[in-house]
CSV table of C-alpha atoms and ligand atoms in Angstrom, one decimal:
chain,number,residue,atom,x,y,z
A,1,UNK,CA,13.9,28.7,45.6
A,2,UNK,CA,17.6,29.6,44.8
A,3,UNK,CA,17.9,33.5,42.6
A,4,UNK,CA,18.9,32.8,39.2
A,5,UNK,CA,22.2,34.6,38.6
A,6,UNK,CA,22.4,37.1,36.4
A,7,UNK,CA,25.0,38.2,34.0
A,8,UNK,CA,26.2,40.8,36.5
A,9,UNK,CA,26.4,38.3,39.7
A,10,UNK,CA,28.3,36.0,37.6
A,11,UNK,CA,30.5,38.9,36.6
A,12,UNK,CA,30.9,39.9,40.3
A,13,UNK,CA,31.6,36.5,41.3
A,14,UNK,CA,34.4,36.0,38.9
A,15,UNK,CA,36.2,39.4,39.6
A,16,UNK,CA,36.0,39.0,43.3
A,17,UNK,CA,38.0,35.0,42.7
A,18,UNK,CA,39.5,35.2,40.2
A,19,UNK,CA,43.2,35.9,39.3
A,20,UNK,CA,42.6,39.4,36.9
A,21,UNK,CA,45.2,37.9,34.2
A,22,UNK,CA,42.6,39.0,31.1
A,23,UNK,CA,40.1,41.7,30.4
A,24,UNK,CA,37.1,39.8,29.2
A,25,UNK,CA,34.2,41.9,27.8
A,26,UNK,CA,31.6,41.4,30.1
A,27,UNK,CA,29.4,39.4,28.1
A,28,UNK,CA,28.6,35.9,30.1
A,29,UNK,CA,28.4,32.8,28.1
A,30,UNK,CA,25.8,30.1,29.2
A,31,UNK,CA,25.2,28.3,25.8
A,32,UNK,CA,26.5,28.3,22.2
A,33,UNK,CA,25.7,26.7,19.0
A,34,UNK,CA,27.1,26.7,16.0
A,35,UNK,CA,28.3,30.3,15.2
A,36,UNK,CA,26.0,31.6,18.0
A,37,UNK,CA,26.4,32.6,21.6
A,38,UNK,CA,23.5,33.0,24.2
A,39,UNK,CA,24.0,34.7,27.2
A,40,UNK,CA,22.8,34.6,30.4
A,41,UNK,CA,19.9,36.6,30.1
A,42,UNK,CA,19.4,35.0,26.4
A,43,UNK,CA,20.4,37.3,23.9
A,44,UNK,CA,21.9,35.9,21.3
A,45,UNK,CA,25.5,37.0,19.5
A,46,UNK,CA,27.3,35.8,16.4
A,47,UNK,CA,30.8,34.5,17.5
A,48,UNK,CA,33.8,36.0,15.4
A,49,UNK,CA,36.1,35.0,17.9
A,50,UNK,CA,35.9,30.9,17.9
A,51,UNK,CA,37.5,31.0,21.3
A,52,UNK,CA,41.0,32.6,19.7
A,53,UNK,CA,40.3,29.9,16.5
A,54,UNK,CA,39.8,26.8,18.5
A,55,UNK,CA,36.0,26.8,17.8
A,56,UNK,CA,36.3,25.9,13.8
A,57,UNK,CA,33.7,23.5,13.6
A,58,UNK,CA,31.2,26.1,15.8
A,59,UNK,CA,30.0,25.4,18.8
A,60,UNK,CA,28.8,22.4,20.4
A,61,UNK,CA,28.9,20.3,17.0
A,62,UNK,CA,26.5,17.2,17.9
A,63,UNK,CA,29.0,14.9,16.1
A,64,UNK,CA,31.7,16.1,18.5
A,65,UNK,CA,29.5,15.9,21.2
A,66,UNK,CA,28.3,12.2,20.8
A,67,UNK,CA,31.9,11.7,20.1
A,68,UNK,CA,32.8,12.9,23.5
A,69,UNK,CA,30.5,11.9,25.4
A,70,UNK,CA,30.4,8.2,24.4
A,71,UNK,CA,33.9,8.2,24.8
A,72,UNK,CA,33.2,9.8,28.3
A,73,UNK,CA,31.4,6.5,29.4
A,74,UNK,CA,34.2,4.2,27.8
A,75,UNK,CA,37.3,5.5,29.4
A,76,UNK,CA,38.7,9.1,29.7
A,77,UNK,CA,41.9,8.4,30.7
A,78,UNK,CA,44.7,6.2,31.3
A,79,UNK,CA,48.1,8.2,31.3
A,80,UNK,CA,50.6,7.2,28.6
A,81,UNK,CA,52.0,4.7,31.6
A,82,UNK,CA,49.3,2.1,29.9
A,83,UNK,CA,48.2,1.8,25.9
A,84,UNK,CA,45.1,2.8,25.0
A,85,UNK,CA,43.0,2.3,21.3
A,86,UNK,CA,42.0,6.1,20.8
A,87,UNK,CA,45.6,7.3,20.5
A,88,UNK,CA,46.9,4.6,17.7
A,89,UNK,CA,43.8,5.7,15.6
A,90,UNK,CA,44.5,9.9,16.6
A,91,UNK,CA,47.6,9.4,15.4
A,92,UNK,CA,46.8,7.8,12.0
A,93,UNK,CA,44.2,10.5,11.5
A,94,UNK,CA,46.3,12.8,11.8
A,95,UNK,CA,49.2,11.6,10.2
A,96,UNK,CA,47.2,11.1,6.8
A,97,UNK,CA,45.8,14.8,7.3
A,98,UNK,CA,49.6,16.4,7.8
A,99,UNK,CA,51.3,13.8,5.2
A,100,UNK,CA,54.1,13.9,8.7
A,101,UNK,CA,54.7,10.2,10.1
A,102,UNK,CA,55.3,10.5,13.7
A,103,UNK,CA,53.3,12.2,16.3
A,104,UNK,CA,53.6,14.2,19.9
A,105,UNK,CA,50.8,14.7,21.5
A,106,UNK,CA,50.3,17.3,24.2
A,107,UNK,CA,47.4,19.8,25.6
A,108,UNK,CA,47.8,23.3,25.4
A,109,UNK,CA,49.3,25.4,22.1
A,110,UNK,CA,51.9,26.6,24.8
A,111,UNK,CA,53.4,22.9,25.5
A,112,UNK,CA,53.8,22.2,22.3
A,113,UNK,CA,55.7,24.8,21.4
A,114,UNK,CA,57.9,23.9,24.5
A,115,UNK,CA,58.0,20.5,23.1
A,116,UNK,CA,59.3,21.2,19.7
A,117,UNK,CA,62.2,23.7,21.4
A,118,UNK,CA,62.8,20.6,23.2
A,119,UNK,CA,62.8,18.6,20.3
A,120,UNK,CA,64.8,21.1,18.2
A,121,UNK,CA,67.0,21.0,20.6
A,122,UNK,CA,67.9,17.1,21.1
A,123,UNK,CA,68.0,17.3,17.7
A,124,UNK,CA,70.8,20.0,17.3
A,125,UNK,CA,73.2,18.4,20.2
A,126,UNK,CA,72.7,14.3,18.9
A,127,UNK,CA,71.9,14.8,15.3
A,128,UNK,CA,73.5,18.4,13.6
A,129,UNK,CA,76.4,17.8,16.1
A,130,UNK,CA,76.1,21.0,18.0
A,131,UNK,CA,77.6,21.6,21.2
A,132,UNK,CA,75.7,21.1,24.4
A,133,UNK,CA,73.6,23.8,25.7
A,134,UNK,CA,74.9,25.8,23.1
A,135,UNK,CA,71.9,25.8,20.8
A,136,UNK,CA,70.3,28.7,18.7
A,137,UNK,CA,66.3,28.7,17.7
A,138,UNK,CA,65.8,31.5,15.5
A,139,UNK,CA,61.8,33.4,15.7
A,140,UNK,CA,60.3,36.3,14.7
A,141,UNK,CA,59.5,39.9,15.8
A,142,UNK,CA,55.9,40.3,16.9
A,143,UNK,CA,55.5,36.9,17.6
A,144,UNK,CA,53.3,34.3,19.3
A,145,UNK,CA,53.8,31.0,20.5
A,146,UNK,CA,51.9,30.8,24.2
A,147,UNK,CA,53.1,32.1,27.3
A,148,UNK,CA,54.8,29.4,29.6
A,149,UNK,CA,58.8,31.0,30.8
A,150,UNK,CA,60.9,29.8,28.2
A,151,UNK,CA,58.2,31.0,25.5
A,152,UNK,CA,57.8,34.3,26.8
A,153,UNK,CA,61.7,34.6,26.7
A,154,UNK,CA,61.7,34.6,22.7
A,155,UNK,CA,58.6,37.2,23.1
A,156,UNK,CA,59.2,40.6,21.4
A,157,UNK,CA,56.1,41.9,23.5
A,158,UNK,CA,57.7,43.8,26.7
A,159,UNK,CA,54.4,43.3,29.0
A,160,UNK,CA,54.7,39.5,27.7
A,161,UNK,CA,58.0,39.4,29.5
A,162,UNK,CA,59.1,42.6,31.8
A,163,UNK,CA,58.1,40.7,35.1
A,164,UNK,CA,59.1,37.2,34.3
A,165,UNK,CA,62.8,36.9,33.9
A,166,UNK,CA,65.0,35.5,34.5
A,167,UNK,CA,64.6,34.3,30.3
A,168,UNK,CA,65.1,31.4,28.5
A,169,UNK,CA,68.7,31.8,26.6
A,170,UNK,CA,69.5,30.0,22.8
A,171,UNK,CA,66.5,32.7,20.8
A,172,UNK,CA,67.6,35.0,18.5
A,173,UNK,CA,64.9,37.2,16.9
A,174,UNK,CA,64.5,39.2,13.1
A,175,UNK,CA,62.2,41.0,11.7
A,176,UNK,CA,59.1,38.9,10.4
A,177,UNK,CA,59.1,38.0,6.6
A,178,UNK,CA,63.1,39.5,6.4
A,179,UNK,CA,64.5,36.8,4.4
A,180,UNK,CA,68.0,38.6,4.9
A,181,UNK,CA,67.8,38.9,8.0
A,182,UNK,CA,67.1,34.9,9.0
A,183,UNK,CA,70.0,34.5,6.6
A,184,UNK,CA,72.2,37.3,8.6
A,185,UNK,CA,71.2,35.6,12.0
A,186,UNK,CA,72.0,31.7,11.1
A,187,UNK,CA,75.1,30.8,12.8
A,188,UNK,CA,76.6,27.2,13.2
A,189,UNK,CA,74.9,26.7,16.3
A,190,UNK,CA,71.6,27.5,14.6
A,191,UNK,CA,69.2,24.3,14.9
A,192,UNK,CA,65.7,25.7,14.1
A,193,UNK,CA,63.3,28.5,13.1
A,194,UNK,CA,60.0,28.7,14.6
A,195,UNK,CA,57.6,30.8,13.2
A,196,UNK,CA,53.6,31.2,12.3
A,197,UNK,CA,53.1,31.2,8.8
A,198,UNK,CA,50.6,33.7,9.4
A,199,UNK,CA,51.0,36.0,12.9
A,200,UNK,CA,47.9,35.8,14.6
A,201,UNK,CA,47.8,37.1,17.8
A,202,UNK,CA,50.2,39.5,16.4
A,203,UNK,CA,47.2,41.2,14.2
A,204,UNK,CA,46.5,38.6,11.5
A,205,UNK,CA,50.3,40.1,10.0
A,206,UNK,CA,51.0,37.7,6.4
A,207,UNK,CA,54.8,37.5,5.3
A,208,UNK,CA,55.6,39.0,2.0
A,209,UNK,CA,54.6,36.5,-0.9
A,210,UNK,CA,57.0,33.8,-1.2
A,211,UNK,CA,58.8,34.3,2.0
A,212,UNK,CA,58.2,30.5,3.6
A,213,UNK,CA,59.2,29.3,0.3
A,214,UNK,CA,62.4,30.7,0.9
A,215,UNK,CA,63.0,30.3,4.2
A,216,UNK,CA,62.6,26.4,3.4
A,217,UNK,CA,65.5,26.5,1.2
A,218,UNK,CA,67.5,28.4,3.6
A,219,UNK,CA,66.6,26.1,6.3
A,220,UNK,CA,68.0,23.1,3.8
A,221,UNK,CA,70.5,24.7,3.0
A,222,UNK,CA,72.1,25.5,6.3
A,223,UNK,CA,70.7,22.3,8.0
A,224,UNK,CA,68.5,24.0,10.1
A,225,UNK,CA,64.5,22.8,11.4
A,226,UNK,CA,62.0,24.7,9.8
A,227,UNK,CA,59.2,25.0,13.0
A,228,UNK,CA,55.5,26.0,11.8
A,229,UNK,CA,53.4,26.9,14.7
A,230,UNK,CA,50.2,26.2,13.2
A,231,UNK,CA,48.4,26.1,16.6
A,232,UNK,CA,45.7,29.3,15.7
A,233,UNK,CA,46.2,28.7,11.6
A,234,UNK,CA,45.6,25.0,11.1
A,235,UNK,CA,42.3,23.2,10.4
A,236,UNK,CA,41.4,25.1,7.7
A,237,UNK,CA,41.4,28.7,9.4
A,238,UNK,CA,43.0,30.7,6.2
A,239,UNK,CA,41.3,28.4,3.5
A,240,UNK,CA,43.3,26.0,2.8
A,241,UNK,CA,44.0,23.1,5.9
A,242,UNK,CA,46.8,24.6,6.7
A,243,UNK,CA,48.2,28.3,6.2
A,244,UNK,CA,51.6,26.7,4.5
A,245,UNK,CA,50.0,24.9,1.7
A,246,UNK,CA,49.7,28.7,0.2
A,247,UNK,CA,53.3,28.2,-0.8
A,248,UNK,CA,53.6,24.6,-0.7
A,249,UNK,CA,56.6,24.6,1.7
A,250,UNK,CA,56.9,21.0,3.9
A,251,UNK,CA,57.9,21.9,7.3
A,252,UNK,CA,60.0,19.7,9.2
A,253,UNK,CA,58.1,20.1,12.4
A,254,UNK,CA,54.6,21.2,12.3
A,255,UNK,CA,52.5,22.5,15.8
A,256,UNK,CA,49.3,22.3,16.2
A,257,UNK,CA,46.3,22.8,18.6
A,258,UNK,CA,43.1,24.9,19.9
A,259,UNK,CA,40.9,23.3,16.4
A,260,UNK,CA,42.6,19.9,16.3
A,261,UNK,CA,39.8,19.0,19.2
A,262,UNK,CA,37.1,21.3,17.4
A,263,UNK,CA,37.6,23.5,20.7
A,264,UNK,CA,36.1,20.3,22.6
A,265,UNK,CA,38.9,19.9,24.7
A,266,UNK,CA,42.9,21.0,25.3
A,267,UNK,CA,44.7,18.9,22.5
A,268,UNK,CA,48.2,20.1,20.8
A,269,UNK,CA,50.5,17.8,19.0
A,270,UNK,CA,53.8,17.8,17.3
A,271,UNK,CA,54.3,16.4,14.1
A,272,UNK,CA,57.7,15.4,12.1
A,273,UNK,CA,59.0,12.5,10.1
A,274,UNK,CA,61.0,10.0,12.2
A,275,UNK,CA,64.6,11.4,11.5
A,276,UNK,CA,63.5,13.8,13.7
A,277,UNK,CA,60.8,12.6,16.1
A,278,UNK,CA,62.9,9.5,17.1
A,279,UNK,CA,65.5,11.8,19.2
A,280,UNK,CA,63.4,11.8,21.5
A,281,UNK,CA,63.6,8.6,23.8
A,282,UNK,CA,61.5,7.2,26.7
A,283,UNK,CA,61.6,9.4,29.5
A,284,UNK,CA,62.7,12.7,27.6
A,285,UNK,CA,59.3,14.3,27.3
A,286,UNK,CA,55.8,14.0,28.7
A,287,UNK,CA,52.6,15.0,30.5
A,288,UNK,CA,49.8,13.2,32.6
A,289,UNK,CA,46.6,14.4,30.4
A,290,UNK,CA,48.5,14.4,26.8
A,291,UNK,CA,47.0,11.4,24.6
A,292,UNK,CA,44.0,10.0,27.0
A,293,UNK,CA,41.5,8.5,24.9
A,294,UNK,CA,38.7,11.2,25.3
A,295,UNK,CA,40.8,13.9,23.9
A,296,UNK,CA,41.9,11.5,21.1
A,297,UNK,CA,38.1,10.3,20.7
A,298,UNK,CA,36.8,13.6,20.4
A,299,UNK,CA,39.9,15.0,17.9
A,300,UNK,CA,39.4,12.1,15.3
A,301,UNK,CA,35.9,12.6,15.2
A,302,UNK,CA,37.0,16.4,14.6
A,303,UNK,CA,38.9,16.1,11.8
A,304,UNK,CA,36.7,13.5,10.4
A,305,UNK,CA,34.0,16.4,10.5
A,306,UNK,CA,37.0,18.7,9.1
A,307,UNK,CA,36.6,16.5,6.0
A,308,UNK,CA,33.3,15.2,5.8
A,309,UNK,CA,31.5,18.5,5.8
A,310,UNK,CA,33.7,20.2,3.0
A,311,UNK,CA,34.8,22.7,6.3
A,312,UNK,CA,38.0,24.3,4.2
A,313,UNK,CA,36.1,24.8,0.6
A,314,UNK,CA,33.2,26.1,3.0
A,315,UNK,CA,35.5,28.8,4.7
A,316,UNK,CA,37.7,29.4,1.3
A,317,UNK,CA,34.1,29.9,-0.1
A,318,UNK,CA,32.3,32.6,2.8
A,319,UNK,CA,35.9,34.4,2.5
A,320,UNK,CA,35.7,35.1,-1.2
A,321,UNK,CA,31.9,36.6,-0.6
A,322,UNK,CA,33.1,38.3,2.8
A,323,UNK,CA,36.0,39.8,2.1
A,324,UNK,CA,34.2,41.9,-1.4
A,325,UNK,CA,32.2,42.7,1.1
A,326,UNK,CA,34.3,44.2,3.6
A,327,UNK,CA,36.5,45.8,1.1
A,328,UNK,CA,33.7,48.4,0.6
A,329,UNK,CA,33.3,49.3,4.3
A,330,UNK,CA,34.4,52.9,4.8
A,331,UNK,CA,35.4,54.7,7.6
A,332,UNK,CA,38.6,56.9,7.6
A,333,UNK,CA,39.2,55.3,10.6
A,334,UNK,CA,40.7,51.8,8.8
A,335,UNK,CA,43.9,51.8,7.8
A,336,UNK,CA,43.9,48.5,6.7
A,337,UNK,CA,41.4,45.8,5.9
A,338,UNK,CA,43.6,42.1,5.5
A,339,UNK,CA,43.1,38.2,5.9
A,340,UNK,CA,43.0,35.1,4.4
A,341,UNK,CA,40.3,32.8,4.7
A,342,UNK,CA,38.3,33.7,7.8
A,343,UNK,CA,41.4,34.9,9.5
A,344,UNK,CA,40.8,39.1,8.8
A,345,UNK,CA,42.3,41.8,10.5
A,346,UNK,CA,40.3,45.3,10.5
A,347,UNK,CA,43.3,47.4,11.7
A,348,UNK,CA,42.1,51.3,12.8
A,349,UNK,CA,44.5,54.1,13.4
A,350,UNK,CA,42.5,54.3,16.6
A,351,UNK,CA,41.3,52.3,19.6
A,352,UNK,CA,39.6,49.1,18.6
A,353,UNK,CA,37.7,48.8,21.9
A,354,UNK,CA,35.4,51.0,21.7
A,355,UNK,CA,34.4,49.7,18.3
A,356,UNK,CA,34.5,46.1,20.1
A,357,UNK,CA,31.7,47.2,22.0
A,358,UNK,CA,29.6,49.0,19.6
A,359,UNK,CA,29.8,45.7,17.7
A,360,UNK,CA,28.4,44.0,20.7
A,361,UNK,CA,25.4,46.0,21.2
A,362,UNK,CA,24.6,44.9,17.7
A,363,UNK,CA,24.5,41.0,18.6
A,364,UNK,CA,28.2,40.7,17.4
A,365,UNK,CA,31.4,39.8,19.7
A,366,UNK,CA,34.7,40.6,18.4
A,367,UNK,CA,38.0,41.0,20.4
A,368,UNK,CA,40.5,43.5,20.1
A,369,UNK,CA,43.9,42.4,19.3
A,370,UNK,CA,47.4,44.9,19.6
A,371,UNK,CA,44.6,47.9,21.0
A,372,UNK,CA,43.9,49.1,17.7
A,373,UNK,CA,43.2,45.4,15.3
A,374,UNK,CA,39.7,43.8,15.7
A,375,UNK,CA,39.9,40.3,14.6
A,376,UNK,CA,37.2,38.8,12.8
A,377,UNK,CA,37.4,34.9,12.5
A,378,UNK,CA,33.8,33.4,13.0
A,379,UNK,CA,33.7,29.4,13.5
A,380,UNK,CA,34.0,28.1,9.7
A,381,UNK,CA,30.2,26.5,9.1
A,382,UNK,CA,29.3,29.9,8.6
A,383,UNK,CA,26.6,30.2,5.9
A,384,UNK,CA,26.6,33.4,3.6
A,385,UNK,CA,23.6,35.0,5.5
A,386,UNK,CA,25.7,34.6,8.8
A,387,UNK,CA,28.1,36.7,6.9
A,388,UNK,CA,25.7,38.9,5.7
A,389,UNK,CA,25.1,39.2,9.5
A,390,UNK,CA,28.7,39.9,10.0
A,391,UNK,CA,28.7,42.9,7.6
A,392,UNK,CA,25.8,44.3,8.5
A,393,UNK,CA,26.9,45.1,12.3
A,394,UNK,CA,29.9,46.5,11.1
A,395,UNK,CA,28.2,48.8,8.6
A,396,UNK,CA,26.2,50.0,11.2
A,397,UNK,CA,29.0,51.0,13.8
A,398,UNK,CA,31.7,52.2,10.9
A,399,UNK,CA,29.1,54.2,8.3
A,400,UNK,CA,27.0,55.7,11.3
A,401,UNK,CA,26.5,59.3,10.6
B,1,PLP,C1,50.3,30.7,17.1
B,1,PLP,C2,50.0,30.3,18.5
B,1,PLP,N1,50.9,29.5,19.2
B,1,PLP,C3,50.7,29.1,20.4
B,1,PLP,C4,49.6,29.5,21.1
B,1,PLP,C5,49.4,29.1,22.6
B,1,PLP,O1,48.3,28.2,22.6
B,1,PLP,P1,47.7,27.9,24.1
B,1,PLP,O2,47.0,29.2,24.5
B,1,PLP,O3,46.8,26.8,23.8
B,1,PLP,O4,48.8,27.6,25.0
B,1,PLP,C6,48.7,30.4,20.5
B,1,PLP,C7,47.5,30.9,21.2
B,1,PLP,O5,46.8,31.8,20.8
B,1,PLP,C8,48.9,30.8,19.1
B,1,PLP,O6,48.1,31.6,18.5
């Protein structure tokens, strides 16, 4: 009879073939459901990671899993060479959840971003009337936005970037949530800003109050795209659908990703209204995998479940409860406790690590973000005794004697 691996063979296994481009905790996933992960030798964990937000609707939702895998047995894919009748209805799902008409679809968060520079782009030289290959995208310190070559050249992070060159040109960065500063930096070559309404990866960072409001009417004003890369925010992440609708600013392009699929499979798309969209012409943009019916199968049924189950008044709900909760956490240790919806940052004036792994001992798996943030966003069916859970562990590991 074969051994049954354990948790340390698997570990083993992976660190002798594998590229080391992450440092994973060494906690091995074999199942998961809902807000729970099991490992391999069966203990259990509550997940405030959702897979860096892509995990919304928890893990291994059955309605996302019939969706998939009846799709699976239809057709999986076709390439965009041929039609196919999950990507008319993807679109038109998502088009009524964005209120945008026209839709790019992709895979990763990454390739979409690439996609709307791309699309910025065409846009500045046949549209604005900028010069060729004279282009300016304007972005954000502390920022981002995936990490193919050109994204990592608008990076402000040095180990993003120092090996990789040589960069992208056409990105100019200021500091994030300086309204002077985007206005300082807008030239006449200036076609876009791109920017996360809220900076994840950065360390759950928010923008003053009011700040997208105004960079809308700076962005009208000078003719320039407003880009929202709502790849880790949308789907009802900060309590509302989308991270925006805080100040009810309309974006001209909107990115999105990791959730859109419920964490199923690699979806991204790019949203905009045709004015914009329609630059783009056959044989300007594309990818093998983007649009094939089982990713478009598996996504409507996603944000059909997004709706259906109430998913945004449930997290806008837990976050209320939680974060009263967590405001009375004490440790001298936090510097800062900050979030919105179940997007919360617990940022320490030390290490987060070792914290991280305190946590885990306890049945809880957070990441570390920036060394010294831990991130806590749990899948968004959590019930109130999950996040009784939640606050619990961290009670234990921050008010130990
Ligand atoms: C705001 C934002 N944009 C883009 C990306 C890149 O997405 P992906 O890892 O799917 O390429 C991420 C991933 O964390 C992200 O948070």
């Amino acid at each position: 009879m074969l051994k049954k691996l354990t948790s340390a063979d698997y570990i083993e296994l992976e660190n002798k073939l594998g590229a080391s481009n992450y440092s994973p905790l060494d906690l091995v996933i074999e199942k998961a459901e809902g807000v729970w992960l099991y490992d391999v030798e069966g203990n259990r964990y509550l997940d405030c990671t959702s897979a860096f937000s892509s995990v919304n609707l928890g893990h291994c939702h059955p309605k996302l899993v019939e969706a998939l895998t009846k799709q699976a047995a239809i057709s999986t894919q076709v390439s965009r060479a041929l039609r196919n009748t999950q990507l008319p209805l993807f679109y038109e799902e998502l088009t009524q959840l964005t209120g945008k008409n026209k839709v790019l679809p992709m895979n990763t968060g990454g390739e979409a971003v690439e996609t709307a520079v791309k699309l910025a782009r065409k846009w500045a030289y046949t549209v604005k009337g900028i010069e060729k290959n004279t282009a300016e995208i304007i972005v954000c310190n502390n920022n981002f936005h995936g990490r193919t070559t050109t994204v990592i050249s608008f990076s402000s992070q040095q180990a993003y970037k120092e090996y990789f060159g040589p960069h992208t040109p056409g990105f100019k960065i200021i500091p994030f949530g300086d309204i002077q500063a985007f206005k300082d930096a807008i030239t006449p070559n200036t076609c876009a800003f791109l920017i996360e309404p809220i900076q994840g990866e950065g360390g759950v960072i928010i923008p003053p109050e009011g700040f997208l409001k105004q960079a809308e009417i700076v962005c009208k004003e000078n003719n320039i795209l407003l880009m929202l890369d709502e790849i880790q925010t949308g789907f009802g992440r900060t309590g509302k659908l989308f991270a925006h609708h805080y100040e009810e600013v309309n974006p001209d392009v909107l990115i999105v990703g990791k959730s859109i699929s419920g964490g199923f499979y690699p979806v991204s798309a790019v949203l905009a209204d045709e004015s914009i969209m329609d630059v783009f012409k056959p044989g300007d943009h594309g990818s093998t995998f983007a649009g094939n019916p089982l990713a478009c199968a598996v996504s409507r049924k996603a944000m059909q479940v997004l709706r259906e189950e109430k998913i945004v008044e449930n997290c806008a709900e837990i976050s209320s409860y939680f974060m009263e909760k967590l405001k009375t956490l004490k440790n001298p240790c936090i510097a800062e406790i900050r979030g919105r919806g179940l997007f919360i940052a617990i940022e320490l004036d030390e290490p987060a690590r070792p914290y991280c792994d305190e946590l885990l001992k306890k049945g809880l798996v957070c990441k570390e973000t920036h060394s010294t943030i831990i991130r806590i966003a749990p899948p968004l069916v959590i019930t109130k005794e999950q996040a009784d859970f939640i606050f619990d562990c961290l009670k234990q590991v921050f008010e130990k004697a």
